[in-house]
PDB file of C-alpha atoms in Angstrom:
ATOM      1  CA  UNK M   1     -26.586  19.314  27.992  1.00  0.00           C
ATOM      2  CA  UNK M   2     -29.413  17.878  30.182  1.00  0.00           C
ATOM      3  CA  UNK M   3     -30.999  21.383  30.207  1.00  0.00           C
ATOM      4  CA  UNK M   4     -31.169  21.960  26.464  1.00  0.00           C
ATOM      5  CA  UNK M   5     -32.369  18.430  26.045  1.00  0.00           C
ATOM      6  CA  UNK M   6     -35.097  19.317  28.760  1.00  0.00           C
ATOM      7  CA  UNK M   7     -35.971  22.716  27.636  1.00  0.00           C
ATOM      8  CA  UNK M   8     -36.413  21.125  23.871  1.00  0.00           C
ATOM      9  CA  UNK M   9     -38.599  18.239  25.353  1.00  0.00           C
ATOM     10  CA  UNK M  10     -40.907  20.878  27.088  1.00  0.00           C
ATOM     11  CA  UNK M  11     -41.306  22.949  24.276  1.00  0.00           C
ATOM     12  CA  UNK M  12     -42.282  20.034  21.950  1.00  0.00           C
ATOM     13  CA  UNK M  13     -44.779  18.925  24.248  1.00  0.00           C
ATOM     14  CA  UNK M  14     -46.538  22.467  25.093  1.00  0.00           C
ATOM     15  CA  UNK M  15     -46.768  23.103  20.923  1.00  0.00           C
ATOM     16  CA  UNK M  16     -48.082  19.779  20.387  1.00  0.00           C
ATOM     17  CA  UNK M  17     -50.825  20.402  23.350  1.00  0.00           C
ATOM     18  CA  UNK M  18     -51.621  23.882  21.497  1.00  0.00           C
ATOM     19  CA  UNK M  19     -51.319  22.258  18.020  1.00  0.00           C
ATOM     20  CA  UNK M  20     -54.315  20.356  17.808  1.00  0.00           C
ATOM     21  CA  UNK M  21     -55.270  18.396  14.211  1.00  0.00           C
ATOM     22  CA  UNK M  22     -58.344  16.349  13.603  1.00  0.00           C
ATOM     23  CA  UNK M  23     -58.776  14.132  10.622  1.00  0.00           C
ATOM     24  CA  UNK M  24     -62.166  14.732   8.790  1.00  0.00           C
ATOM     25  CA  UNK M  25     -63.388  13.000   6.567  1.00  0.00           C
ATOM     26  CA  UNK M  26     -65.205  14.855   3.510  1.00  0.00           C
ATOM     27  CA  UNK M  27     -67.014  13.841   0.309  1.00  0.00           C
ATOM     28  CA  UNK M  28     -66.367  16.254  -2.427  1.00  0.00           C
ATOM     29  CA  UNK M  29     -68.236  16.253  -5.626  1.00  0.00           C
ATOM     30  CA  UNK M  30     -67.024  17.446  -9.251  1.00  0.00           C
ATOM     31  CA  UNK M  31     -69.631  20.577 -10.681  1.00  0.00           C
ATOM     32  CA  UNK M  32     -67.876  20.359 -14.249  1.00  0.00           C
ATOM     33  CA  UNK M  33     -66.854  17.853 -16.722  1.00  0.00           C
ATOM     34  CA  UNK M  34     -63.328  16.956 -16.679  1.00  0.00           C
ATOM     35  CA  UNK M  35     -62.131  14.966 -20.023  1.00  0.00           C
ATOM     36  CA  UNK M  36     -58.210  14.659 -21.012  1.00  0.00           C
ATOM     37  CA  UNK M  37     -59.150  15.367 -24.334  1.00  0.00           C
ATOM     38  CA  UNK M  38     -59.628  18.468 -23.218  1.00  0.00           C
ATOM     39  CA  UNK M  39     -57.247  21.637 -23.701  1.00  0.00           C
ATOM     40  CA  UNK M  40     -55.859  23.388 -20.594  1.00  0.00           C
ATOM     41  CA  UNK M  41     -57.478  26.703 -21.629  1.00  0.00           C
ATOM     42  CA  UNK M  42     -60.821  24.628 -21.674  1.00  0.00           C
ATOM     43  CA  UNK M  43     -61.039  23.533 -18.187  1.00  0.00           C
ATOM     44  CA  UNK M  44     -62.466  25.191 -15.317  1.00  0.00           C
ATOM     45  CA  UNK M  45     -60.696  26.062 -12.863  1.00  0.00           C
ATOM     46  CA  UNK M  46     -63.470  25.327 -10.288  1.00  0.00           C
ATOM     47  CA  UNK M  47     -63.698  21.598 -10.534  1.00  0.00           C
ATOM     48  CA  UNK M  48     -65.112  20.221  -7.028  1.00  0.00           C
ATOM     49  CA  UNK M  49     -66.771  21.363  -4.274  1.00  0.00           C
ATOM     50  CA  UNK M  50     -68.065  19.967  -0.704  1.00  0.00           C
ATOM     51  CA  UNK M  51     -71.122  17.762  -1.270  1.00  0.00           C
ATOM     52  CA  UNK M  52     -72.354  17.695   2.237  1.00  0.00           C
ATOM     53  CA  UNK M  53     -72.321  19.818   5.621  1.00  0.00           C
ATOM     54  CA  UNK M  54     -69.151  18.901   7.739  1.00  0.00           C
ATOM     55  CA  UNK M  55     -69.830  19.451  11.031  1.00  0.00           C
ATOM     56  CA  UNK M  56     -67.355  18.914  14.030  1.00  0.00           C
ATOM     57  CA  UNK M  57     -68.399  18.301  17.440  1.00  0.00           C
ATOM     58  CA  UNK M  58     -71.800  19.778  16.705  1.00  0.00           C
ATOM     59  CA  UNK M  59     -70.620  22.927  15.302  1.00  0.00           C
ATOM     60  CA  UNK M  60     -70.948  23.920  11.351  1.00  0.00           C
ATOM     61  CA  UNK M  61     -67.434  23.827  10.085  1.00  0.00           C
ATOM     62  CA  UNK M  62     -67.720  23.671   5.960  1.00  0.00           C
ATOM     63  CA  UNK M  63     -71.310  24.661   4.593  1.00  0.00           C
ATOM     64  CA  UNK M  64     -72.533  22.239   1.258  1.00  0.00           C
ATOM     65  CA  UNK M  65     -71.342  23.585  -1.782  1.00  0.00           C
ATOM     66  CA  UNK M  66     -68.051  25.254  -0.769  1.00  0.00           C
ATOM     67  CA  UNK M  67     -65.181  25.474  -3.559  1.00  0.00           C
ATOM     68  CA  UNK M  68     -62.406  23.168  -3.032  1.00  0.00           C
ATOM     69  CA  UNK M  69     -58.623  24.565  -3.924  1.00  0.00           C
ATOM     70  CA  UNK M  70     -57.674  21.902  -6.759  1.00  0.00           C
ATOM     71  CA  UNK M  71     -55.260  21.439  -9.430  1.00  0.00           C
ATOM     72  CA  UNK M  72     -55.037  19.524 -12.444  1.00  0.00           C
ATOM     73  CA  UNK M  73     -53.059  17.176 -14.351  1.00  0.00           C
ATOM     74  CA  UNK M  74     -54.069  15.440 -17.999  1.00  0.00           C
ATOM     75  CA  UNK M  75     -52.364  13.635 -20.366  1.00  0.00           C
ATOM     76  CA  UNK M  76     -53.953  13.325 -23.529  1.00  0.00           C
ATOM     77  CA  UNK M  77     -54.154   9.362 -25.071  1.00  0.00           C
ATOM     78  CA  UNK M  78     -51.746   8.545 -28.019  1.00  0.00           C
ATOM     79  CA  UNK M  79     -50.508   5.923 -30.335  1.00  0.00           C
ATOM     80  CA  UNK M  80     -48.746   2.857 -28.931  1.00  0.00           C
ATOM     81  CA  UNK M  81     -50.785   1.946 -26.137  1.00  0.00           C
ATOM     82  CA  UNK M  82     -50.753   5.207 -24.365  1.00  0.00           C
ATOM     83  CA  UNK M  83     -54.240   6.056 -22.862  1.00  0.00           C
ATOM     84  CA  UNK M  84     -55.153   9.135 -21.398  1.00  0.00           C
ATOM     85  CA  UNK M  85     -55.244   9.703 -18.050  1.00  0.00           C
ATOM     86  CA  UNK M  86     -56.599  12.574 -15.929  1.00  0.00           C
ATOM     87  CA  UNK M  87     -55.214  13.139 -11.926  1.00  0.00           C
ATOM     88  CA  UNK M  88     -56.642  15.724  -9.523  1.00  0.00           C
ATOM     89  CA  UNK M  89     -55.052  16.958  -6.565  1.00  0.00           C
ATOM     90  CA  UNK M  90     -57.045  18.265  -3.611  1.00  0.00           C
ATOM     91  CA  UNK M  91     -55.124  21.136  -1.574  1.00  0.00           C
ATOM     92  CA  UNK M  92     -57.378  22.559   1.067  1.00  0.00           C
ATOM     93  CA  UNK M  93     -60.886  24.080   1.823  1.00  0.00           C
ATOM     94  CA  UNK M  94     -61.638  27.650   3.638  1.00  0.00           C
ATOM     95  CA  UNK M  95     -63.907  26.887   6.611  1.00  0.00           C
ATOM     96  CA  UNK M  96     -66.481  29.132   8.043  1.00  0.00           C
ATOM     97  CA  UNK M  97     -64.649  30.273  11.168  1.00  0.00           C
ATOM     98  CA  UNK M  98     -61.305  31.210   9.475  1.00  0.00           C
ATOM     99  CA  UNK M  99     -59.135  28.356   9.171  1.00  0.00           C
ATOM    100  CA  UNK M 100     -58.557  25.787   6.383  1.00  0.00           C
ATOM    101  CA  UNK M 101     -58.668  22.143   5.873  1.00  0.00           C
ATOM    102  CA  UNK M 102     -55.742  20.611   4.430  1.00  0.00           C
ATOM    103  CA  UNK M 103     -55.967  17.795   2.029  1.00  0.00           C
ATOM    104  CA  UNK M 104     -53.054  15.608   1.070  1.00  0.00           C
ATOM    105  CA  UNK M 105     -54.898  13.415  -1.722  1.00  0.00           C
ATOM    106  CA  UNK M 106     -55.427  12.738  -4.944  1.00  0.00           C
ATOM    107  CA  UNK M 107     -58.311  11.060  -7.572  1.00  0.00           C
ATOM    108  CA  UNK M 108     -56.971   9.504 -10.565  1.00  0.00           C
ATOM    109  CA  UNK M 109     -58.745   8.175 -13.817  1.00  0.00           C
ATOM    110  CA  UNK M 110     -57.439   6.300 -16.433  1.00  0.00           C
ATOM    111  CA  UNK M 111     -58.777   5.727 -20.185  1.00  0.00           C
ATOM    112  CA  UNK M 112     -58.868   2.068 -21.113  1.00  0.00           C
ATOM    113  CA  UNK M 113     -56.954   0.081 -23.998  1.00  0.00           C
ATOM    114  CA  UNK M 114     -58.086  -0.591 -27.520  1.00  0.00           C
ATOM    115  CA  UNK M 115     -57.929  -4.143 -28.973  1.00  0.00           C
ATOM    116  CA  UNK M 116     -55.058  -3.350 -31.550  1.00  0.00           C
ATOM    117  CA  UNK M 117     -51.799  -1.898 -29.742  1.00  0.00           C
ATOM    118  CA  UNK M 118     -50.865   0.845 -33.064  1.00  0.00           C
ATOM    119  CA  UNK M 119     -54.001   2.503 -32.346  1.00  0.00           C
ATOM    120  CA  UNK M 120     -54.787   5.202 -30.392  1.00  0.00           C
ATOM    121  CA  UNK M 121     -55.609   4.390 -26.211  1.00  0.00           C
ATOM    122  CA  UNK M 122     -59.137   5.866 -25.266  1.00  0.00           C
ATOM    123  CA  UNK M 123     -59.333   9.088 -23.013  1.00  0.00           C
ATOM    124  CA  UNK M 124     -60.090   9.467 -19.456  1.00  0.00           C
ATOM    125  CA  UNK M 125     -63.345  11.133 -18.800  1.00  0.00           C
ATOM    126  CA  UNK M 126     -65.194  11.958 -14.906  1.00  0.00           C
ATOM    127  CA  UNK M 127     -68.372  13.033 -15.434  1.00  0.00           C
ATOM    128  CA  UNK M 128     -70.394  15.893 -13.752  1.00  0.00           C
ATOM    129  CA  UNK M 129     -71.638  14.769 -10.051  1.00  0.00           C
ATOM    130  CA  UNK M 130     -68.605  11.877  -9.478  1.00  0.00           C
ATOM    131  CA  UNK M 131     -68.492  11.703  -5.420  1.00  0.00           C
ATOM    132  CA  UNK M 132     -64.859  11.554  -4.393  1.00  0.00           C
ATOM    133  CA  UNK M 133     -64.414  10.766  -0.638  1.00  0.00           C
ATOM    134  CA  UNK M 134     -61.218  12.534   1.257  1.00  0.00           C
ATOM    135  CA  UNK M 135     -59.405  13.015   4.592  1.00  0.00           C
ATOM    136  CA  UNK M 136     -58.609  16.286   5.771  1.00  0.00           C
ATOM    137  CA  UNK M 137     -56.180  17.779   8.245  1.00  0.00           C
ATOM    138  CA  UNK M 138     -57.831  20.461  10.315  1.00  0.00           C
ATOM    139  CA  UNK M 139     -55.699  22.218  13.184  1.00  0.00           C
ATOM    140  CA  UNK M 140     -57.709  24.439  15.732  1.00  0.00           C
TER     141      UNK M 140
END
């Protein structure tokens, strides 16, 4: 029993020497409007990309203006105090040498209230150029 316990305590140490992660952190920034009025046929599916050069330990590892893997979730405003609401999820970027950075975040915006409660809530709107900061998982 000592043995297996060993063996399993050496081979979590040697993959966590050869599994490396850094955190980076990014600023991504939307290239197309995004409003929950909007159908889902209507949006792009390109919705953010890297606004800046992420560099790590001097080397180049996402160039400016990269495509960022997203997905989308809206919900339309309706009667009865409901306002829309729009949520996007980040998933990863492709670096230049291969690998990926994994994001595990998301950017919410909400619509705001009307003044009378039967009427319709406002929608959610982000507007071309909003700068959305994340933390990314990269494992060399």
């Amino acid at each position: 029993m000592k043995k297996l316990f060993f063996i399993i305590l050496v081979c979590w140490n040697v993959s966590c020497i050869f599994a490396q992660s850094t955190a980076l952190h990014i600023t991504l920034r939307t290239i197309a409007p995004i409003s929950s009025q909007s159908e889902d046929s209507e949006l792009s599916s390109l919705n953010c990309v890297v606004a800046y050069n992420v560099y790590l330990n001097g080397d180049l590892l996402v160039s400016e203006n990269t495509p960022v893997d997203t997905r989308l979730e809206v919900h339309k405003a309706r009667s009865r105090n409901r306002v829309g609401s729009i949520t996007i999820f980040f998933i990863g970027v492709n670096t230049i040498k291969g690998g990926r950075i994994f994001f595990n975040e998301s950017y919410t915006k909400g619509g705001r209230l009307r003044k009378f409660r039967w009427l319709h809530g406002k929608d959610a709107y982000i507007p071309v150029g909003t700068m959305i900061n994340v933390t990314g998982i990269y494992e060399h």
